Amino acid sequence: MYNKTQETVKFLKSKGLTQLDFGIILGSGLGGLVDIIEIELEIPYKEIPNFPVSTVEGHSGALIYGEIEGKKVVAMQGRFHFYEGWEMSEVTFPVRVMKFLGIDNLIVSNASGGVNPNFKVGDIMIIKDHINMMPNHPLRGANDERFGPRFVDMHEPYNLKMIALVEDIAKQKNIPVQKGIYLALQGPTFETPAEYKMVFLMGTDAVGMSTVPEVIVAKHMGMQCFGLSVITDLGIDGHVEEVSHEAVQEAARASGKNISELVKTFIANW
Ligand code: HPA
């Protein structure tokens, strides 16, 4: 695996991806975030050695390199989900590559189902913590010290200074934000009413099918993470409604403008 990451890093460096400030992972329906990037290069995953190729509708699958507010960024347009059949090492491979490209700051985004009764569809939630309920762990197996330590500290999975900065920006710009705990399940089924209730009782605010593996690996590699989740549907006890992938994407896109504004200003001020 180490050699594979180095091969991929060498390829991307040869394309000019150096001196990077931020890695960004674009979640379902949040591909519009690329509009804030002054794009210098777009590399389809299928052209990148060792990169998996995403299959889900709405995840087009390219690495976008460019600038936001003068800072160099690499964005993943399309992520790899465990439910697609990828191994955890494949789901998280791009994060390892980002770190070896010199990236210390990772921004993750996703769409999720809100279980906090104060949430509504379209809310933007700053992820302050997560609960890992995925059936496999990206760090399971022999540990390669060149990536990071065997036992990884997780006392601050999402950087508190980054959270404070974005809360400040949201206040200044009058963009309403929630803050909460994201729980990751495998999917691809959305939750049953009983499952939504279970995750709520566990202390969850929003539930989804991604992000946690990438953040675990980012912490393994010593990166600092910031996460945003768009609430695209609700799993609130007694009010669980029908949900579809299309509705999730639509709801996420509707919050795109505010998300873009937050991320852009965050990057400018970090
Ligand atoms: N559950 C799981 N994943 C999701 C949801 C949900 O309700 N909404 C968007 N992604």
mmCIF file of C-alpha atoms and ligand atoms in Angstrom:
data_model
loop_
_atom_site.group_PDB
_atom_site.id
_atom_site.type_symbol
_atom_site.label_atom_id
_atom_site.label_comp_id
_atom_site.label_asym_id
_atom_site.label_seq_id
_atom_site.Cartn_x
_atom_site.Cartn_y
_atom_site.Cartn_z
ATOM 1 C CA MET A 1 0.000 0.000 0.000
ATOM 2 C CA TYR A 2 2.805 2.413 0.877
ATOM 3 C CA ASN A 3 4.431 1.929 -2.514
ATOM 4 C CA LYS A 4 1.092 2.493 -4.232
ATOM 5 C CA THR A 5 0.574 5.793 -2.435
ATOM 6 C CA GLN A 6 4.076 6.899 -3.436
ATOM 7 C CA GLU A 7 3.460 5.995 -7.067
ATOM 8 C CA THR A 8 0.231 8.025 -7.074
ATOM 9 C CA VAL A 9 1.894 10.946 -5.312
ATOM 10 C CA LYS A 10 4.738 10.925 -7.836
ATOM 11 C CA PHE A 11 2.229 11.028 -10.704
ATOM 12 C CA LEU A 12 0.274 13.912 -9.168
ATOM 13 C CA LYS A 13 3.434 15.878 -8.354
ATOM 14 C CA SER A 14 4.515 15.458 -11.970
ATOM 15 C CA LYS A 15 1.214 17.141 -12.890
ATOM 16 C CA GLY A 16 2.192 20.118 -10.749
ATOM 17 C CA LEU A 17 0.293 19.336 -7.540
ATOM 18 C CA THR A 18 2.707 20.794 -5.002
ATOM 19 C CA GLN A 19 2.610 23.227 -2.062
ATOM 20 C CA LEU A 20 -0.998 22.470 -1.302
ATOM 21 C CA ASP A 21 -2.946 24.015 1.568
ATOM 22 C CA PHE A 22 -6.259 22.140 1.665
ATOM 23 C CA GLY A 23 -7.784 18.843 0.649
ATOM 24 C CA ILE A 24 -11.540 18.858 0.102
ATOM 25 C CA ILE A 25 -13.921 15.921 -0.225
ATOM 26 C CA LEU A 26 -17.188 16.830 -1.916
ATOM 27 C CA GLY A 27 -20.227 14.929 -0.702
ATOM 28 C CA SER A 28 -23.488 13.944 -2.421
ATOM 29 C CA GLY A 29 -25.028 16.912 -4.198
ATOM 30 C CA LEU A 30 -22.190 19.188 -3.074
ATOM 31 C CA GLY A 31 -20.190 19.019 -6.293
ATOM 32 C CA GLY A 32 -21.179 22.663 -6.850
ATOM 33 C CA LEU A 33 -18.450 23.588 -4.386
ATOM 34 C CA VAL A 34 -16.004 23.261 -7.283
ATOM 35 C CA ASP A 35 -17.473 26.504 -8.616
ATOM 36 C CA ILE A 36 -15.492 28.412 -5.972
ATOM 37 C CA ILE A 37 -12.245 26.852 -7.225
ATOM 38 C CA GLU A 38 -10.213 28.615 -9.875
ATOM 39 C CA ILE A 39 -9.465 25.364 -11.612
ATOM 40 C CA GLU A 40 -5.985 24.784 -12.976
ATOM 41 C CA LEU A 41 -6.290 21.090 -13.671
ATOM 42 C CA GLU A 42 -8.955 18.419 -13.621
ATOM 43 C CA ILE A 43 -7.773 14.805 -13.553
ATOM 44 C CA PRO A 44 -10.369 12.031 -13.968
ATOM 45 C CA TYR A 45 -9.839 9.271 -11.416
ATOM 46 C CA LYS A 46 -9.434 6.739 -14.193
ATOM 47 C CA GLU A 47 -6.243 8.502 -15.281
ATOM 48 C CA ILE A 48 -4.700 8.431 -11.810
ATOM 49 C CA PRO A 49 -2.605 5.354 -11.026
ATOM 50 C CA ASN A 50 -4.116 3.221 -8.230
ATOM 51 C CA PHE A 51 -7.216 5.402 -7.800
ATOM 52 C CA PRO A 52 -10.533 3.575 -7.482
ATOM 53 C CA VAL A 53 -13.271 4.773 -9.837
ATOM 54 C CA SER A 54 -16.558 5.853 -8.259
ATOM 55 C CA THR A 55 -19.828 4.343 -9.460
ATOM 56 C CA VAL A 56 -22.582 6.298 -7.710
ATOM 57 C CA GLU A 57 -24.766 8.704 -9.623
ATOM 58 C CA GLY A 58 -23.925 12.273 -8.704
ATOM 59 C CA HIS A 59 -20.284 11.478 -7.961
ATOM 60 C CA SER A 60 -18.516 12.201 -11.203
ATOM 61 C CA GLY A 61 -15.032 11.142 -10.200
ATOM 62 C CA ALA A 62 -12.219 13.613 -10.766
ATOM 63 C CA LEU A 63 -9.501 15.284 -8.785
ATOM 64 C CA ILE A 64 -9.743 19.049 -9.113
ATOM 65 C CA TYR A 65 -6.639 21.142 -8.546
ATOM 66 C CA GLY A 66 -6.722 24.895 -8.270
ATOM 67 C CA GLU A 67 -6.973 27.917 -5.993
ATOM 68 C CA ILE A 68 -9.532 29.274 -3.572
ATOM 69 C CA GLU A 69 -8.752 32.780 -2.343
ATOM 70 C CA GLY A 70 -5.109 32.321 -3.297
ATOM 71 C CA LYS A 71 -4.731 29.019 -1.430
ATOM 72 C CA LYS A 72 -3.883 25.832 -3.298
ATOM 73 C CA VAL A 73 -6.487 23.100 -2.988
ATOM 74 C CA VAL A 74 -7.164 19.622 -4.250
ATOM 75 C CA ALA A 75 -10.798 18.561 -4.268
ATOM 76 C CA MET A 76 -12.229 15.094 -4.716
ATOM 77 C CA GLN A 77 -15.282 15.378 -6.925
ATOM 78 C CA GLY A 78 -16.780 12.049 -5.967
ATOM 79 C CA ARG A 79 -15.751 9.899 -3.021
ATOM 80 C CA PHE A 80 -15.609 6.144 -2.539
ATOM 81 C CA HIS A 81 -18.200 4.560 -0.304
ATOM 82 C CA PHE A 82 -17.820 1.320 1.601
ATOM 83 C CA TYR A 83 -21.289 0.223 0.404
ATOM 84 C CA GLU A 84 -20.057 0.278 -3.192
ATOM 85 C CA GLY A 85 -17.866 -2.673 -2.294
ATOM 86 C CA TRP A 86 -14.547 -0.874 -1.909
ATOM 87 C CA GLU A 87 -12.242 -1.991 0.855
ATOM 88 C CA MET A 88 -11.670 0.568 3.609
ATOM 89 C CA SER A 89 -8.092 0.933 2.320
ATOM 90 C CA GLU A 90 -9.537 2.001 -1.046
ATOM 91 C CA VAL A 91 -12.169 4.310 0.468
ATOM 92 C CA THR A 92 -9.417 6.169 2.310
ATOM 93 C CA PHE A 93 -6.570 5.882 -0.224
ATOM 94 C CA PRO A 94 -7.012 9.451 -1.560
ATOM 95 C CA VAL A 95 -6.633 10.875 1.956
ATOM 96 C CA ARG A 96 -3.271 9.134 2.372
ATOM 97 C CA VAL A 97 -2.231 10.514 -1.006
ATOM 98 C CA MET A 98 -3.306 14.029 0.022
ATOM 99 C CA LYS A 99 -1.120 13.897 3.134
ATOM 100 C CA PHE A 100 1.904 12.730 1.124
ATOM 101 C CA LEU A 101 1.231 15.611 -1.279
ATOM 102 C CA GLY A 102 1.844 17.862 1.719
ATOM 103 C CA ILE A 103 -1.739 18.601 2.731
ATOM 104 C CA ASP A 104 -2.324 19.067 6.469
ATOM 105 C CA ASN A 105 -5.897 20.399 6.366
ATOM 106 C CA LEU A 106 -8.836 18.299 5.233
ATOM 107 C CA ILE A 107 -12.361 19.597 4.623
ATOM 108 C CA VAL A 108 -15.018 16.888 4.397
ATOM 109 C CA SER A 109 -18.633 17.306 3.373
ATOM 110 C CA ASN A 110 -21.614 15.035 3.080
ATOM 111 C CA ALA A 111 -25.391 14.749 2.982
ATOM 112 C CA SER A 112 -27.085 13.210 5.985
ATOM 113 C CA GLY A 113 -30.372 12.413 7.633
ATOM 114 C CA GLY A 114 -31.201 14.643 10.589
ATOM 115 C CA VAL A 115 -32.377 12.920 13.759
ATOM 116 C CA ASN A 116 -32.115 15.941 16.062
ATOM 117 C CA PRO A 117 -35.727 17.193 16.427
ATOM 118 C CA ASN A 118 -34.519 20.802 16.093
ATOM 119 C CA PHE A 119 -33.179 20.161 12.588
ATOM 120 C CA LYS A 120 -34.919 20.784 9.298
ATOM 121 C CA VAL A 121 -34.173 19.853 5.708
ATOM 122 C CA GLY A 122 -31.532 22.137 4.239
ATOM 123 C CA ASP A 123 -29.782 22.860 7.529
ATOM 124 C CA ILE A 124 -25.996 22.982 7.434
ATOM 125 C CA MET A 125 -24.426 21.125 10.342
ATOM 126 C CA ILE A 126 -20.854 21.652 11.446
ATOM 127 C CA ILE A 127 -19.618 18.205 12.449
ATOM 128 C CA LYS A 128 -18.213 18.517 15.966
ATOM 129 C CA ASP A 129 -17.662 14.799 16.562
ATOM 130 C CA HIS A 130 -18.555 11.451 15.091
ATOM 131 C CA ILE A 131 -19.565 7.918 16.027
ATOM 132 C CA ASN A 132 -18.089 5.142 13.933
ATOM 133 C CA MET A 133 -20.667 2.403 13.362
ATOM 134 C CA MET A 134 -19.265 1.161 10.077
ATOM 135 C CA PRO A 135 -18.813 -2.620 10.010
ATOM 136 C CA ASN A 136 -15.109 -2.386 9.207
ATOM 137 C CA HIS A 137 -12.326 -0.062 10.337
ATOM 138 C CA PRO A 138 -9.824 1.553 7.981
ATOM 139 C CA LEU A 139 -6.967 0.923 10.429
ATOM 140 C CA ARG A 140 -7.773 -2.765 10.961
ATOM 141 C CA GLY A 141 -4.782 -5.010 10.290
ATOM 142 C CA ALA A 142 -1.024 -4.579 10.514
ATOM 143 C CA ASN A 143 -0.029 -0.959 11.060
ATOM 144 C CA ASP A 144 2.488 0.700 8.746
ATOM 145 C CA GLU A 145 4.338 3.266 10.866
ATOM 146 C CA ARG A 146 5.125 5.288 7.728
ATOM 147 C CA PHE A 147 1.443 6.273 7.699
ATOM 148 C CA GLY A 148 0.984 6.821 11.427
ATOM 149 C CA PRO A 149 0.855 5.149 14.836
ATOM 150 C CA ARG A 150 -0.913 1.910 15.754
ATOM 151 C CA PHE A 151 -3.192 3.601 18.271
ATOM 152 C CA VAL A 152 -4.584 6.913 17.127
ATOM 153 C CA ASP A 153 -5.640 9.681 19.463
ATOM 154 C CA MET A 154 -9.157 10.872 18.617
ATOM 155 C CA HIS A 155 -9.753 13.434 21.352
ATOM 156 C CA GLU A 156 -10.239 16.194 18.760
ATOM 157 C CA PRO A 157 -11.406 14.523 15.548
ATOM 158 C CA TYR A 158 -12.642 17.853 14.146
ATOM 159 C CA ASN A 159 -10.363 20.817 14.768
ATOM 160 C CA LEU A 160 -11.880 23.115 17.387
ATOM 161 C CA LYS A 161 -10.215 26.270 16.050
ATOM 162 C CA MET A 162 -11.565 25.539 12.580
ATOM 163 C CA ILE A 163 -15.040 25.021 14.031
ATOM 164 C CA ALA A 164 -14.832 28.310 15.955
ATOM 165 C CA LEU A 165 -13.676 30.174 12.847
ATOM 166 C CA VAL A 166 -16.531 28.843 10.707
ATOM 167 C CA GLU A 167 -19.073 29.612 13.450
ATOM 168 C CA ASP A 168 -17.742 33.161 13.470
ATOM 169 C CA ILE A 169 -17.994 33.445 9.702
ATOM 170 C CA ALA A 170 -21.537 32.029 9.746
ATOM 171 C CA LYS A 171 -22.559 34.633 12.319
ATOM 172 C CA GLN A 172 -20.991 37.502 10.366
ATOM 173 C CA LYS A 173 -22.625 36.398 7.136
ATOM 174 C CA ASN A 174 -25.958 35.557 8.699
ATOM 175 C CA ILE A 175 -25.799 31.961 7.532
ATOM 176 C CA PRO A 176 -27.659 29.712 9.968
ATOM 177 C CA VAL A 177 -25.630 26.683 11.043
ATOM 178 C CA GLN A 178 -26.230 23.783 13.378
ATOM 179 C CA LYS A 179 -23.499 21.864 15.166
ATOM 180 C CA GLY A 180 -23.703 18.201 15.972
ATOM 181 C CA ILE A 181 -22.545 14.613 16.002
ATOM 182 C CA TYR A 182 -22.471 12.572 12.797
ATOM 183 C CA LEU A 183 -22.891 8.816 12.922
ATOM 184 C CA ALA A 184 -21.769 6.620 10.036
ATOM 185 C CA LEU A 185 -23.569 3.442 9.029
ATOM 186 C CA GLN A 186 -22.675 1.294 6.058
ATOM 187 C CA GLY A 187 -25.791 1.878 3.930
ATOM 188 C CA PRO A 188 -26.816 1.707 1.146
ATOM 189 C CA THR A 189 -30.282 1.423 2.671
ATOM 190 C CA PHE A 190 -31.517 4.572 4.353
ATOM 191 C CA GLU A 191 -32.496 3.905 7.960
ATOM 192 C CA THR A 192 -35.719 2.316 9.135
ATOM 193 C CA PRO A 193 -37.718 4.350 11.680
ATOM 194 C CA ALA A 194 -36.335 2.071 14.401
ATOM 195 C CA GLU A 195 -32.749 2.627 13.206
ATOM 196 C CA TYR A 196 -33.190 6.420 13.131
ATOM 197 C CA LYS A 197 -34.500 6.171 16.688
ATOM 198 C CA MET A 198 -31.569 3.975 17.717
ATOM 199 C CA VAL A 199 -28.951 6.406 16.415
ATOM 200 C CA PHE A 200 -30.784 9.328 18.030
ATOM 201 C CA LEU A 201 -30.753 7.536 21.386
ATOM 202 C CA MET A 202 -27.019 6.962 20.921
ATOM 203 C CA GLY A 203 -26.463 10.716 20.934
ATOM 204 C CA THR A 204 -26.468 11.338 17.207
ATOM 205 C CA ASP A 205 -27.656 14.485 15.420
ATOM 206 C CA ALA A 206 -27.236 13.285 11.843
ATOM 207 C CA VAL A 207 -26.646 9.931 10.188
ATOM 208 C CA GLY A 208 -24.948 9.096 6.900
ATOM 209 C CA MET A 209 -22.853 6.596 4.961
ATOM 210 C CA SER A 210 -19.451 8.266 4.591
ATOM 211 C CA THR A 211 -16.856 10.659 5.993
ATOM 212 C CA VAL A 212 -15.886 8.781 9.158
ATOM 213 C CA PRO A 213 -13.378 6.426 7.451
ATOM 214 C CA GLU A 214 -11.692 9.356 5.714
ATOM 215 C CA VAL A 215 -11.476 11.356 8.938
ATOM 216 C CA ILE A 216 -10.044 8.373 10.840
ATOM 217 C CA VAL A 217 -7.306 7.982 8.239
ATOM 218 C CA ALA A 218 -6.668 11.732 8.197
ATOM 219 C CA LYS A 219 -6.137 11.589 11.973
ATOM 220 C CA HIS A 220 -3.872 8.558 11.513
ATOM 221 C CA MET A 221 -1.790 10.690 9.149
ATOM 222 C CA GLY A 222 -1.729 13.639 11.579
ATOM 223 C CA MET A 223 -4.025 15.937 9.603
ATOM 224 C CA GLN A 224 -6.579 18.366 11.003
ATOM 225 C CA CYS A 225 -10.151 18.003 9.825
ATOM 226 C CA PHE A 226 -13.169 20.198 9.347
ATOM 227 C CA GLY A 227 -16.553 18.736 8.384
ATOM 228 C CA LEU A 228 -19.875 20.043 7.100
ATOM 229 C CA SER A 229 -23.028 17.998 6.674
ATOM 230 C CA VAL A 230 -26.183 19.088 4.855
ATOM 231 C CA ILE A 231 -29.368 17.718 6.368
ATOM 232 C CA THR A 232 -31.214 16.393 3.334
ATOM 233 C CA ASP A 233 -34.005 14.443 5.024
ATOM 234 C CA LEU A 234 -35.310 13.806 8.507
ATOM 235 C CA GLY A 235 -35.426 10.658 10.599
ATOM 236 C CA ILE A 236 -37.232 12.134 13.550
ATOM 237 C CA ASP A 237 -39.279 9.764 15.700
ATOM 238 C CA GLY A 238 -42.877 9.755 14.471
ATOM 239 C CA HIS A 239 -42.036 11.866 11.390
ATOM 240 C CA VAL A 240 -39.879 9.593 9.254
ATOM 241 C CA GLU A 241 -40.658 10.290 5.613
ATOM 242 C CA GLU A 242 -39.815 8.609 2.342
ATOM 243 C CA VAL A 243 -36.327 9.467 1.082
ATOM 244 C CA SER A 244 -34.544 8.938 -2.239
ATOM 245 C CA HIS A 245 -31.047 9.567 -3.564
ATOM 246 C CA GLU A 246 -32.490 12.201 -5.914
ATOM 247 C CA ALA A 247 -34.191 14.047 -3.060
ATOM 248 C CA VAL A 248 -30.938 13.918 -1.067
ATOM 249 C CA GLN A 249 -28.967 15.420 -3.946
ATOM 250 C CA GLU A 250 -31.593 18.077 -4.587
ATOM 251 C CA ALA A 251 -31.706 19.154 -0.934
ATOM 252 C CA ALA A 252 -27.903 19.249 -0.753
ATOM 253 C CA ARG A 253 -27.670 21.363 -3.902
ATOM 254 C CA ALA A 254 -30.183 23.837 -2.466
ATOM 255 C CA SER A 255 -27.784 24.595 0.400
ATOM 256 C CA GLY A 256 -24.829 24.797 -1.957
ATOM 257 C CA LYS A 257 -24.589 28.585 -2.053
ATOM 258 C CA ASN A 258 -24.290 28.943 1.713
ATOM 259 C CA ILE A 259 -21.858 26.027 1.951
ATOM 260 C CA SER A 260 -19.689 27.563 -0.762
ATOM 261 C CA GLU A 261 -19.679 30.912 1.013
ATOM 262 C CA LEU A 262 -18.670 29.305 4.310
ATOM 263 C CA VAL A 263 -15.909 27.169 2.815
ATOM 264 C CA LYS A 264 -14.505 29.994 0.711
ATOM 265 C CA THR A 265 -14.331 32.423 3.612
ATOM 266 C CA PHE A 266 -12.952 29.732 5.913
ATOM 267 C CA ILE A 267 -10.112 28.955 3.495
ATOM 268 C CA ALA A 268 -9.376 32.650 3.014
ATOM 269 C CA ASN A 269 -9.071 33.222 6.759
ATOM 270 C CA TRP A 270 -7.336 30.059 7.954
HETATM 271 N N1 HPA B 1 -29.410 8.242 6.122
HETATM 272 C C1 HPA B 1 -28.201 7.853 5.706
HETATM 273 N N2 HPA B 1 -27.501 8.499 4.812
HETATM 274 C C2 HPA B 1 -28.039 9.611 4.294
HETATM 275 C C3 HPA B 1 -29.281 10.068 4.694
HETATM 276 C C4 HPA B 1 -30.012 9.338 5.653
HETATM 277 O O1 HPA B 1 -31.136 9.674 6.041
HETATM 278 N N3 HPA B 1 -29.515 11.213 4.003
HETATM 279 C C5 HPA B 1 -28.451 11.414 3.214
HETATM 280 N N4 HPA B 1 -27.546 10.450 3.395
#
